[in-house]
Short mmCIF file of C-alpha atoms in Angstrom, two decimals:
data_model
loop_
_atom_site.label_atom_id
_atom_site.label_comp_id
_atom_site.label_asym_id
_atom_site.label_seq_id
_atom_site.Cartn_x
_atom_site.Cartn_y
_atom_site.Cartn_z
CA MET A 1 19.65 52.61 28.31
CA ILE A 2 17.87 49.70 29.99
CA GLY A 3 18.96 48.98 33.54
CA ALA A 4 19.76 45.56 34.97
CA THR A 5 16.33 45.36 36.53
CA GLY A 6 14.68 46.05 33.15
CA VAL A 7 16.78 43.43 31.42
CA GLN A 8 15.99 40.90 34.14
CA GLY A 9 12.29 41.71 33.91
CA ARG A 10 12.25 41.28 30.13
CA THR A 11 14.18 37.99 30.43
CA GLU A 12 11.69 36.66 32.96
CA ARG A 13 8.82 37.64 30.68
CA LEU A 14 10.49 35.97 27.69
CA ASP A 15 10.94 32.79 29.70
CA GLY A 16 7.19 32.23 29.43
CA LEU A 17 7.38 32.58 25.65
CA LEU A 18 10.29 30.13 25.47
CA ARG A 19 8.39 27.61 27.60
CA GLU A 20 5.49 27.85 25.17
CA VAL A 21 7.85 27.30 22.23
CA ARG A 22 9.39 24.23 23.90
CA ARG A 23 5.93 22.84 24.66
CA GLN A 24 4.76 23.21 21.08
CA ALA A 25 8.04 21.99 19.59
CA GLY A 26 7.63 18.74 21.53
CA SER A 27 4.09 18.21 20.25
CA ALA A 28 3.11 16.43 17.05
CA ALA A 29 0.03 18.66 16.74
CA GLU A 30 -0.30 21.72 14.53
CA PRO A 31 1.24 24.90 16.07
CA ASP A 32 -1.20 26.64 18.41
CA ILE A 33 -0.81 30.28 17.34
CA ARG A 34 -3.61 31.43 19.65
CA ARG A 35 -1.66 30.45 22.79
CA VAL A 36 1.25 32.68 21.70
CA LEU A 37 -1.10 35.59 21.01
CA ASP A 38 -2.74 35.14 24.40
CA TRP A 39 0.71 35.23 26.03
CA LEU A 40 1.52 38.54 24.31
CA HIS A 41 -1.87 39.92 25.38
CA ARG A 42 -1.10 39.07 29.02
CA GLN A 43 2.28 40.81 28.79
CA THR A 44 1.12 43.96 26.99
CA GLY A 45 -2.56 44.35 27.83
CA ALA A 46 -3.18 44.88 24.08
CA GLN A 47 -5.33 42.83 21.74
CA VAL A 48 -3.41 40.81 19.15
CA ALA A 49 -4.13 39.21 15.76
CA VAL A 50 -2.35 37.50 12.90
CA VAL A 51 -3.64 38.86 9.57
CA ALA A 52 -3.11 37.12 6.22
CA ASP A 53 -4.00 37.80 2.58
CA ASP A 54 -5.61 41.18 3.19
CA ALA A 55 -7.25 43.20 5.92
CA ARG A 56 -10.32 40.95 5.90
CA THR A 57 -8.58 37.64 6.72
CA VAL A 58 -7.71 37.06 10.36
CA GLU A 59 -5.93 33.74 10.92
CA SER A 60 -6.06 33.95 14.70
CA ALA A 61 -6.75 36.61 17.32
CA THR A 62 -7.29 37.21 21.00
CA ALA A 63 -10.89 37.19 22.18
CA ASP A 64 -11.54 40.95 22.11
CA PHE A 65 -9.42 42.00 19.14
CA PRO A 66 -11.04 45.08 17.49
CA SER A 67 -11.26 43.98 13.88
CA GLY A 68 -12.41 47.49 12.89
CA VAL A 69 -8.79 48.73 13.07
CA LEU A 70 -7.80 46.62 10.05
CA ARG A 71 -9.73 48.45 7.33
CA PRO A 72 -8.10 51.87 7.87
CA ILE A 73 -4.62 50.33 7.73
CA ALA A 74 -5.26 47.98 4.79
CA SER A 75 -2.67 49.64 2.52
CA LEU A 76 -0.06 49.50 5.29
CA LEU A 77 -0.79 45.83 5.88
CA ALA A 78 -0.40 45.17 2.15
CA ARG A 79 3.11 46.71 2.20
CA LEU A 80 4.06 44.70 5.28
CA ARG A 81 2.68 41.52 3.72
CA ALA A 82 4.67 42.12 0.53
CA GLY A 83 7.89 42.55 2.52
CA GLU A 84 8.33 46.25 1.65
CA LEU A 85 8.32 47.11 5.37
CA ALA A 86 9.57 45.09 8.35
CA SER A 87 7.37 46.86 10.93
CA ALA A 88 5.20 49.91 11.36
CA VAL A 89 3.48 51.97 14.07
CA THR A 90 0.26 53.90 13.43
CA GLN A 91 -3.06 55.04 14.90
CA ALA A 92 -6.44 53.59 13.92
CA GLU A 93 -9.89 53.85 15.45
CA GLY A 94 -8.40 55.71 18.42
CA LEU A 95 -5.98 52.88 19.19
CA HIS A 96 -2.21 52.64 19.09
CA VAL A 97 -1.37 49.94 16.52
CA ARG A 98 1.99 48.21 16.02
CA CYS A 99 2.51 45.80 13.08
CA GLU A 100 5.31 43.28 12.46
CA GLY A 101 5.82 41.12 9.39
CA ILE A 102 6.06 37.44 10.31
CA GLY A 103 8.97 35.84 8.50
CA PRO A 104 11.58 37.33 6.18
CA ASP A 105 9.90 37.14 2.79
CA GLY A 106 6.56 38.08 1.30
CA PRO A 107 3.85 37.25 0.87
CA ARG A 108 3.67 36.77 4.61
CA PRO A 109 1.19 37.22 7.46
CA VAL A 110 1.35 40.26 9.72
CA LEU A 111 1.22 40.46 13.52
CA VAL A 112 -1.08 43.32 14.58
CA VAL A 113 -1.06 44.60 18.19
CA ALA A 114 -3.72 47.19 19.12
CA GLY A 115 -3.84 48.90 22.52
CA ALA A 116 -5.34 51.95 24.16
CA VAL A 117 -1.91 53.41 24.97
CA GLU A 118 1.57 53.20 23.54
CA PRO A 119 3.48 50.41 25.34
CA ALA A 120 6.67 51.08 27.27
CA PRO A 121 9.88 50.30 25.34
CA GLU A 122 10.52 47.09 27.35
CA THR A 123 7.00 45.90 26.58
CA ALA A 124 7.13 46.95 22.92
CA ALA A 125 10.35 44.91 22.54
CA LEU A 126 8.33 41.75 23.19
CA ILE A 127 6.41 42.24 19.92
CA PRO A 128 9.28 41.50 17.47
CA HIS A 129 10.29 38.55 19.67
CA THR A 130 6.77 37.20 19.34
CA SER A 131 6.85 37.74 15.59
CA SER A 132 10.07 35.70 15.35
CA VAL A 133 8.58 32.89 17.42
CA LEU A 134 5.45 32.83 15.25
CA ALA A 135 7.62 32.65 12.11
CA MET A 136 9.53 29.70 13.57
CA LEU A 137 6.36 27.86 14.61
CA ARG A 138 4.76 28.42 11.21
CA GLN A 139 7.86 27.14 9.45
CA ALA A 140 7.87 24.07 11.67
CA GLY A 141 4.18 23.55 10.93
CA ASP A 142 4.81 23.87 7.18
CA SER A 143 7.62 21.32 7.45
CA ASP A 144 5.39 18.93 9.38
CA ARG A 145 2.62 19.28 6.79
CA SER A 146 5.10 18.72 3.97
CA MET A 147 6.38 15.60 5.68
CA ARG A 148 2.85 14.30 6.25
CA ASP A 149 2.03 14.97 2.58
CA TYR A 150 5.20 13.16 1.53
CA GLN A 151 4.43 10.17 3.75
CA ARG A 152 0.88 9.99 2.40
CA LYS A 153 2.05 10.10 -1.22
CA ALA A 154 4.76 7.50 -0.54
CA ARG A 155 2.13 5.23 1.00
CA GLN A 156 -0.11 5.70 -2.03
CA LEU A 157 2.72 4.86 -4.43
CA ARG A 158 3.66 1.71 -2.48
CA LEU A 159 0.02 0.65 -2.53
CA ALA A 160 -0.15 1.25 -6.28
CA LEU A 161 3.02 -0.83 -6.79
CA LEU A 162 1.49 -3.68 -4.78
CA HIS A 163 -1.63 -3.49 -6.93
CA ALA A 164 0.44 -3.67 -10.13
CA LEU A 165 2.43 -6.64 -8.84
CA MET A 166 -0.67 -8.50 -7.64
CA ALA A 167 -2.17 -8.06 -11.09
CA GLY A 168 0.91 -9.82 -12.46
CA GLY A 169 2.50 -6.68 -13.86
CA PRO A 170 6.09 -6.08 -12.70
CA VAL A 171 6.72 -4.16 -15.94
CA LEU A 172 3.77 -1.87 -15.20
CA ALA A 173 5.03 -1.47 -11.62
CA ARG A 174 8.41 -0.30 -12.96
CA ARG A 175 6.76 2.21 -15.28
CA MET A 176 4.69 3.62 -12.41
CA THR A 177 7.84 4.64 -10.50
CA GLY A 178 8.79 7.24 -13.12
CA GLY A 179 12.37 5.96 -13.25
CA ASP A 180 12.96 5.80 -9.49
CA VAL A 181 12.69 2.00 -9.45
CA PRO A 182 12.72 0.43 -5.97
CA PRO A 183 15.33 -2.31 -5.48
CA LEU A 184 12.53 -4.83 -4.93
CA LEU A 185 11.62 -4.61 -8.62
CA GLU A 186 15.20 -5.51 -9.52
CA ALA A 187 14.96 -8.71 -7.49
CA GLY A 188 13.93 -11.89 -9.20
CA ARG A 189 11.92 -13.30 -6.31
CA LEU A 190 10.17 -12.33 -3.11
CA ARG A 191 8.34 -13.58 -0.05
CA ILE A 192 5.41 -11.80 1.52
CA HIS A 193 5.46 -11.44 5.30
CA LEU A 194 1.95 -10.54 6.48
CA LEU A 195 2.21 -8.91 9.91
CA ARG A 196 -0.77 -8.52 12.22
CA CYS A 197 -0.17 -5.80 14.82
CA PRO A 198 -2.14 -3.05 16.59
CA THR A 199 -3.29 -0.42 14.12
CA ALA A 200 -1.40 2.32 15.98
CA ASP A 201 1.89 0.46 15.39
CA ARG A 202 1.62 0.23 11.60
CA ASP A 203 2.82 3.75 10.78
CA ARG A 204 5.69 3.52 13.23
CA ILE A 205 6.95 0.20 11.85
CA ALA A 206 6.66 1.37 8.24
CA GLN A 207 8.39 4.70 8.89
CA ILE A 208 11.25 3.27 10.95
CA HIS A 209 12.40 1.20 7.98
CA GLN A 210 11.56 3.73 5.25
CA ASP A 211 14.45 5.22 3.28
CA ARG A 212 14.71 8.65 1.66
CA SER A 213 13.11 7.36 -1.54
CA GLY A 214 9.94 6.34 0.28
CA TYR A 215 10.76 2.64 -0.07
CA HIS A 216 12.28 0.23 2.46
CA GLY A 217 15.72 -0.53 1.15
CA ARG A 218 15.47 -3.68 -0.94
CA ASP A 219 12.01 -4.44 0.49
CA LEU A 220 8.59 -2.77 0.48
CA VAL A 221 6.11 -2.28 3.33
CA VAL A 222 2.48 -1.56 2.39
CA HIS A 223 -0.47 -0.75 4.64
CA CYS A 224 -3.12 -3.37 3.94
CA PRO A 225 -6.12 -1.58 2.41
CA ALA A 226 -8.59 -4.14 3.72
CA PHE A 227 -7.47 -4.75 7.32
CA LYS A 228 -6.13 -1.89 9.41
CA GLU A 229 -4.12 -4.21 11.64
CA HIS A 230 -2.18 -5.78 8.74
CA LEU A 231 1.13 -4.75 7.18
CA ILE A 232 2.01 -6.40 3.85
CA CYS A 233 5.79 -6.71 3.70
CA LEU A 234 7.31 -7.66 0.34
CA VAL A 235 10.75 -9.03 1.15
CA ALA A 236 13.21 -9.53 -1.71
CA GLU A 237 14.94 -12.90 -1.99
CA ASP A 238 18.36 -13.49 -3.53
CA GLU A 239 18.64 -16.42 -5.91
CA GLU A 240 20.80 -18.34 -3.46
CA ASP A 241 18.62 -17.45 -0.49
CA SER A 242 15.74 -19.86 -0.95
CA ALA A 243 15.08 -20.57 2.72
CA PRO A 244 13.93 -18.21 5.47
CA GLY A 245 16.86 -16.91 7.44
CA GLY A 246 19.30 -18.09 4.75
CA ARG A 247 22.85 -16.79 4.51
CA GLY A 248 22.58 -15.24 1.09
CA ARG A 249 22.20 -11.72 2.51
CA PRO A 250 22.66 -9.86 5.78
CA PRO A 251 19.78 -9.65 8.26
CA GLY A 252 17.02 -7.44 6.90
CA LEU A 253 13.33 -6.70 7.24
CA GLY A 254 12.30 -10.36 7.45
CA GLU A 255 14.50 -10.94 10.48
CA THR A 256 13.30 -7.69 12.04
CA LEU A 257 9.68 -8.78 11.71
CA LEU A 258 10.45 -12.10 13.39
CA ARG A 259 12.04 -10.21 16.29
CA LEU A 260 9.05 -7.87 16.58
CA VAL A 261 6.66 -10.80 16.85
CA ARG A 262 8.89 -12.53 19.39
CA ASP A 263 8.92 -9.40 21.57
CA ASN A 264 5.23 -8.43 21.21
CA PRO A 265 2.52 -10.90 22.29
CA ARG A 266 -0.12 -9.01 20.26
CA TYR A 267 1.74 -9.56 16.99
CA ALA A 268 1.50 -12.51 14.57
CA LEU A 269 3.25 -13.21 11.28
CA GLY A 270 2.42 -15.32 8.24
CA ILE A 271 5.19 -15.94 5.70
CA SER A 272 4.67 -17.12 2.13
CA GLY A 273 6.89 -19.32 0.02
CA VAL A 274 9.31 -17.82 -2.51
CA HIS A 275 7.69 -16.51 -5.70
CA SER A 276 8.55 -14.53 -8.79
CA LEU A 277 7.41 -10.91 -8.86
CA GLY A 278 4.68 -11.87 -11.31
CA ALA A 279 3.22 -14.29 -8.74
CA THR A 280 2.81 -11.69 -5.99
CA ALA A 281 -0.92 -12.45 -5.73
CA GLU A 282 -0.16 -16.10 -5.00
CA ALA A 283 2.45 -15.09 -2.42
CA TYR A 284 -0.09 -12.82 -0.73
CA SER A 285 -2.66 -15.62 -0.64
CA GLN A 286 -0.10 -17.94 0.95
CA SER A 287 0.86 -15.34 3.57
CA ALA A 288 -2.83 -14.93 4.48
CA HIS A 289 -3.12 -18.70 4.95
CA ALA A 290 0.02 -18.72 7.07
CA LEU A 291 -1.21 -15.81 9.21
CA ALA A 292 -4.41 -17.73 9.95
CA ALA A 293 -2.28 -20.64 11.15
CA ALA A 294 0.06 -18.33 13.10
CA ARG A 295 -2.66 -17.49 15.61
CA ALA A 296 -2.35 -20.96 17.11
CA ALA A 297 1.32 -21.56 16.26
CA PRO A 298 4.15 -21.46 18.81
CA GLY A 299 5.68 -18.03 18.74
CA ARG A 300 2.76 -16.72 16.63
CA VAL A 301 4.77 -17.22 13.41
CA ALA A 302 3.85 -19.60 10.61
CA PHE A 303 5.55 -20.35 7.29
CA TYR A 304 3.42 -21.49 4.40
CA HIS A 305 4.14 -25.17 3.78
CA GLY A 306 1.17 -25.85 1.55
CA GLN A 307 1.10 -28.50 -1.09
CA SER A 308 1.03 -27.98 -4.83
CA SER A 309 -1.80 -25.82 -6.14
CA LEU A 310 -4.80 -27.59 -7.63
CA GLN A 311 -4.38 -25.90 -11.02
CA SER A 312 -0.87 -27.34 -11.38
CA LEU A 313 -2.21 -30.91 -10.96
CA LEU A 314 -4.98 -30.84 -13.55
CA PRO A 315 -4.42 -32.05 -17.14
CA ALA A 316 -2.92 -28.97 -18.78
CA GLN A 317 -4.67 -28.68 -22.15
CA PRO A 318 -8.20 -29.71 -21.03
CA ALA A 319 -7.96 -27.45 -17.97
CA ALA A 320 -6.79 -24.48 -20.04
CA HIS A 321 -9.59 -25.13 -22.57
CA TRP A 322 -12.16 -25.21 -19.76
CA ALA A 323 -10.83 -21.96 -18.26
CA ARG A 324 -10.75 -20.15 -21.62
CA THR A 325 -14.31 -21.22 -22.36
CA LEU A 326 -15.60 -20.16 -18.94
CA LEU A 327 -13.91 -16.75 -19.16
CA LYS A 328 -14.56 -16.12 -22.87
CA PRO A 329 -17.63 -13.90 -22.16
CA LEU A 330 -15.28 -11.42 -20.45
CA ASP A 331 -14.18 -10.33 -23.92
CA SER A 332 -17.44 -8.37 -24.02
CA VAL A 333 -16.88 -6.42 -20.77
CA PRO A 334 -14.35 -3.64 -20.09
CA ARG A 335 -10.88 -4.89 -19.18
CA THR A 336 -11.09 -2.84 -15.98
CA SER A 337 -14.10 -4.86 -14.80
CA ALA A 338 -12.28 -8.13 -15.45
CA ASP A 339 -9.14 -6.90 -13.63
CA ILE A 340 -11.15 -5.70 -10.63
CA THR A 341 -12.96 -9.05 -10.43
CA ARG A 342 -9.69 -10.98 -10.67
CA LEU A 343 -8.33 -8.90 -7.79
CA ALA A 344 -11.51 -9.52 -5.78
CA MET A 345 -10.73 -13.25 -5.95
CA THR A 346 -7.98 -12.74 -3.35
CA VAL A 347 -8.83 -9.40 -1.69
CA PRO A 348 -12.17 -8.50 -0.02
CA ARG A 349 -14.26 -6.06 -2.03
CA SER A 350 -13.82 -3.32 0.56
CA GLY A 351 -10.06 -3.80 0.25
CA VAL A 352 -10.26 -3.65 -3.55
CA ALA A 353 -12.11 -0.34 -3.23
CA ARG A 354 -9.41 1.11 -0.95
CA LEU A 355 -6.64 -0.36 -3.06
CA LEU A 356 -7.92 1.27 -6.27
CA GLY A 357 -9.32 4.45 -4.74
CA LEU A 358 -12.87 3.56 -5.81
CA SER A 359 -16.14 3.45 -3.94
CA ARG A 360 -17.47 0.06 -2.90
CA ASN A 361 -20.50 0.70 -5.09
CA THR A 362 -18.22 1.18 -8.10
CA VAL A 363 -16.35 -2.05 -7.35
CA ALA A 364 -19.67 -3.88 -6.94
CA ALA A 365 -20.88 -2.48 -10.29
CA HIS A 366 -17.77 -3.77 -12.09
CA ILE A 367 -18.18 -7.20 -10.50
CA ARG A 368 -21.87 -7.24 -11.44
CA GLN A 369 -20.90 -6.70 -15.08
CA VAL A 370 -18.61 -9.72 -14.90
CA GLU A 371 -21.26 -11.82 -13.14
CA GLN A 372 -23.81 -10.99 -15.82
CA ALA A 373 -21.37 -11.80 -18.62
CA LEU A 374 -20.35 -15.11 -17.04
CA GLY A 375 -23.81 -16.03 -15.80
CA GLN A 376 -22.32 -16.62 -12.35
CA ASP A 377 -23.22 -15.40 -8.87
CA LEU A 378 -19.85 -14.78 -7.22
CA THR A 379 -21.41 -14.60 -3.76
CA ASP A 380 -22.14 -18.33 -4.15
CA VAL A 381 -19.05 -20.12 -2.84
CA ARG A 382 -19.13 -22.77 -5.57
CA CYS A 383 -19.44 -20.26 -8.38
CA HIS A 384 -16.71 -18.19 -6.75
CA ALA A 385 -14.46 -21.25 -6.49
CA ALA A 386 -14.98 -22.16 -10.15
CA VAL A 387 -14.20 -18.65 -11.41
CA HIS A 388 -11.24 -18.44 -9.02
CA LEU A 389 -9.82 -21.64 -10.52
CA ALA A 390 -10.43 -20.38 -14.06
CA PHE A 391 -8.58 -17.13 -13.34
CA ALA A 392 -5.70 -19.12 -11.81
CA LEU A 393 -5.48 -21.36 -14.87
CA SER A 394 -5.69 -18.45 -17.29
CA GLY A 395 -2.97 -16.60 -15.40
CA THR A 396 -0.31 -19.27 -15.83
CA ALA A 397 2.67 -18.33 -17.94
CA THR A 398 2.54 -21.67 -19.83
CA ASP A 399 -1.10 -21.67 -20.86
CA PRO A 400 -0.92 -24.50 -23.42
CA PRO A 401 -2.53 -24.06 -26.82
CA GLY A 402 -5.38 -26.33 -27.74
CA ASP A 403 -8.17 -26.90 -30.20
CA ASP A 404 -10.99 -24.77 -28.81
CA ARG A 405 -13.30 -25.96 -31.60
CA GLN A 406 -13.99 -29.03 -29.50
CA PRO A 407 -16.42 -28.78 -26.54
CA PRO A 408 -14.61 -28.06 -23.27
CA PRO A 409 -14.56 -30.71 -20.54
CA ALA A 410 -16.88 -30.33 -17.57
CA LEU A 411 -15.30 -29.20 -14.33
CA ASP A 412 -16.31 -32.47 -12.67
CA ASP A 413 -14.37 -34.38 -15.34
CA LEU A 414 -11.28 -32.27 -14.70
CA LEU A 415 -11.53 -32.81 -10.93
CA ALA A 416 -11.98 -36.58 -11.28
CA VAL A 417 -8.31 -37.23 -12.09
CA GLU A 418 -6.18 -39.16 -9.58
CA THR A 419 -3.80 -36.29 -8.95
CA ALA A 420 -6.71 -34.06 -7.86
CA ALA A 421 -8.03 -36.78 -5.56
CA ALA A 422 -4.62 -37.17 -3.92
CA TRP A 423 -4.43 -33.40 -3.50
CA ALA A 424 -7.85 -33.24 -1.83
CA GLN A 425 -7.11 -36.14 0.52
CA THR A 426 -3.81 -34.58 1.57
CA LEU A 427 -5.39 -31.18 2.16
CA LEU A 428 -8.27 -32.49 4.30
CA ARG A 429 -6.47 -35.32 6.14
CA PRO A 430 -5.69 -33.24 9.29
CA LEU A 431 -9.40 -32.49 9.86
CA HIS A 432 -11.41 -34.48 12.41
CA SER A 433 -14.69 -35.78 11.06
CA HIS A 434 -16.88 -33.41 13.13
CA HIS A 435 -14.83 -30.41 11.96
CA ARG A 436 -15.24 -31.59 8.38
CA ARG A 437 -19.01 -31.84 8.85
CA THR A 438 -19.09 -28.30 10.22
CA LEU A 439 -16.98 -27.04 7.33
CA GLN A 440 -19.24 -28.78 4.80
CA ALA A 441 -22.39 -27.28 6.36
CA TRP A 442 -20.80 -23.83 6.48
CA LEU A 443 -19.94 -23.99 2.77
CA ASP A 444 -23.38 -25.43 1.91
CA THR A 445 -24.93 -22.32 3.49
CA ASP A 446 -22.58 -19.93 1.64
CA THR A 447 -20.46 -19.33 4.78
CA ASP A 448 -23.43 -18.32 6.94
CA ALA A 449 -22.42 -19.51 10.42
CA GLN A 450 -25.92 -19.04 11.83
CA GLN A 451 -27.56 -21.15 9.12
CA ALA A 452 -24.84 -23.78 9.46
CA ALA A 453 -25.47 -23.92 13.21
CA LEU A 454 -29.20 -24.44 12.67
CA ARG A 455 -28.52 -27.19 10.14
CA LEU A 456 -26.14 -29.00 12.52
CA GLY A 457 -28.09 -28.38 15.72
CA ILE A 458 -25.20 -26.62 17.44
CA SER A 459 -24.50 -23.00 18.45
CA ARG A 460 -23.09 -20.38 16.14
CA ASN A 461 -20.10 -19.97 18.47
CA THR A 462 -19.38 -23.69 18.16
CA VAL A 463 -19.42 -23.39 14.38
CA ARG A 464 -16.91 -20.55 14.51
CA ALA A 465 -14.75 -22.46 17.01
CA HIS A 466 -14.67 -25.44 14.62
CA LEU A 467 -13.72 -23.12 11.76
CA ARG A 468 -10.92 -21.60 13.81
CA THR A 469 -9.63 -25.07 14.52
CA ALA A 470 -9.84 -25.93 10.82
CA GLU A 471 -7.82 -22.79 10.00
CA ALA A 472 -5.12 -23.79 12.45
CA VAL A 473 -4.75 -27.46 11.44
CA LEU A 474 -5.07 -26.84 7.69
CA GLY A 475 -3.02 -23.64 7.63
CA VAL A 476 -5.58 -21.78 5.53
CA ASP A 477 -7.51 -18.56 5.97
CA LEU A 478 -11.28 -18.93 6.24
CA LEU A 479 -12.64 -16.16 8.44
CA THR A 480 -10.43 -13.13 7.74
CA HIS A 481 -9.77 -12.87 4.01
CA GLY A 482 -11.48 -16.14 3.10
CA THR A 483 -8.68 -16.96 0.65
CA GLY A 484 -8.72 -20.63 1.67
CA ILE A 485 -12.39 -21.16 0.83
CA PRO A 486 -12.04 -21.96 -2.93
CA ASP A 487 -9.53 -24.77 -2.29
CA LEU A 488 -11.74 -26.31 0.39
CA VAL A 489 -14.80 -26.12 -1.87
CA HIS A 490 -12.89 -28.02 -4.56
CA ALA A 491 -11.35 -30.51 -2.13
CA LEU A 492 -14.67 -31.48 -0.56
CA HIS A 493 -16.30 -31.70 -3.99
CA ILE A 494 -13.51 -33.93 -5.31
CA LEU A 495 -13.97 -36.37 -2.43
CA GLU A 496 -17.72 -36.30 -3.01
CA LEU A 497 -17.12 -37.21 -6.67
CA ARG A 498 -15.05 -40.20 -5.54
CA LEU A 499 -18.02 -41.55 -3.57
CA ARG A 500 -20.49 -41.42 -6.46
#
């Protein structure tokens, strides 16, 4: 029988083990098995190890653990690992060895305690307690790893859904879910809220609003693959809820994002117009423009209030004929290369690589194939703008039929129409003349700020300051994603055509 003093002494010794458990339970790190083994070593004077698989695999051990004791007891360890025995006491290499299975079921690791002398009963009783604590910590670690794996896979699926939607494929996006269709794909329309926040906040924001399915209720939050400080938030819109903050549905993710920006000076938010699911790429482009404007906007929030797109103002049949002719050589390249290039029109190449799980060299190789087929250098802003416009025209749902036996119109002829001129004048009207000169020089040098500065006789920092101002007053993105560059190339060229 153990006296009161013995019980008190064991309780005091176990308090140290409980403190270690509480410390590790409150940590997000992997369980530190070695600290528990070191605690048992201090209490017993014996050397301790956790053995897995067979007698040759030591997961963790105290500094002076005699590994030679494991070979003679290999068969005993195998029975403990299989769950045939709960514990065992033996002699090996002149040492007293006690073994405890960790956890209830096999296959399981084994706690091995080797000392010069047999421990007193009160000390020996600490060994099964330690085994129970190790089982609990390992189970917690397994749960944490499972949760991290789940979160990673959910993130990958959400990114894949975004990719499918941006490629204009809501049907493909539905098929990718394996039947567990997120409510967003049942919605007819959406807005994209592009949130800029510190990188460390992205996981927290996404996980707070994540449901058990790995989605975000009726919405979807995706980590931007190109910019680590961006969250792409696809917010479903009811048919009757055509304005931000409308009354068609209760407050949701959109309202939460507005509150986050209001309460955090380091946050900014760009919000697109309402689009169909098939126009997700256009919504993303608009949100990028709005985010560029949000940096200088009151409250660091900007809604996209852009005018009609250029492709919607061009004569339909001639424009479609021009686009089909320009893109016709893509029939000779793999569809994957064409799809990757189309995506690279709105997402930086590094982002395309992350989005598709490819290397940047692979993405560049696909784009090179397209460039060779088209005879275009897509690093040239004018070539890029022309191909961007052709993709936009070819992606319209009402691509009108025409007689492609006739020669296609020249791009300059398409851009010479009055509607295009009005569009260009409206787009550029907010710019001061010196900002317009800077913008023209920057585009003439293929967006090389240093070369533009040399051409204008000003500093590179002044060039970038002018571009930042242009972003703010025009509400387009020039320096982050560069999604506003094609429209400005066309707008400046249209006004130049008017002067000829």
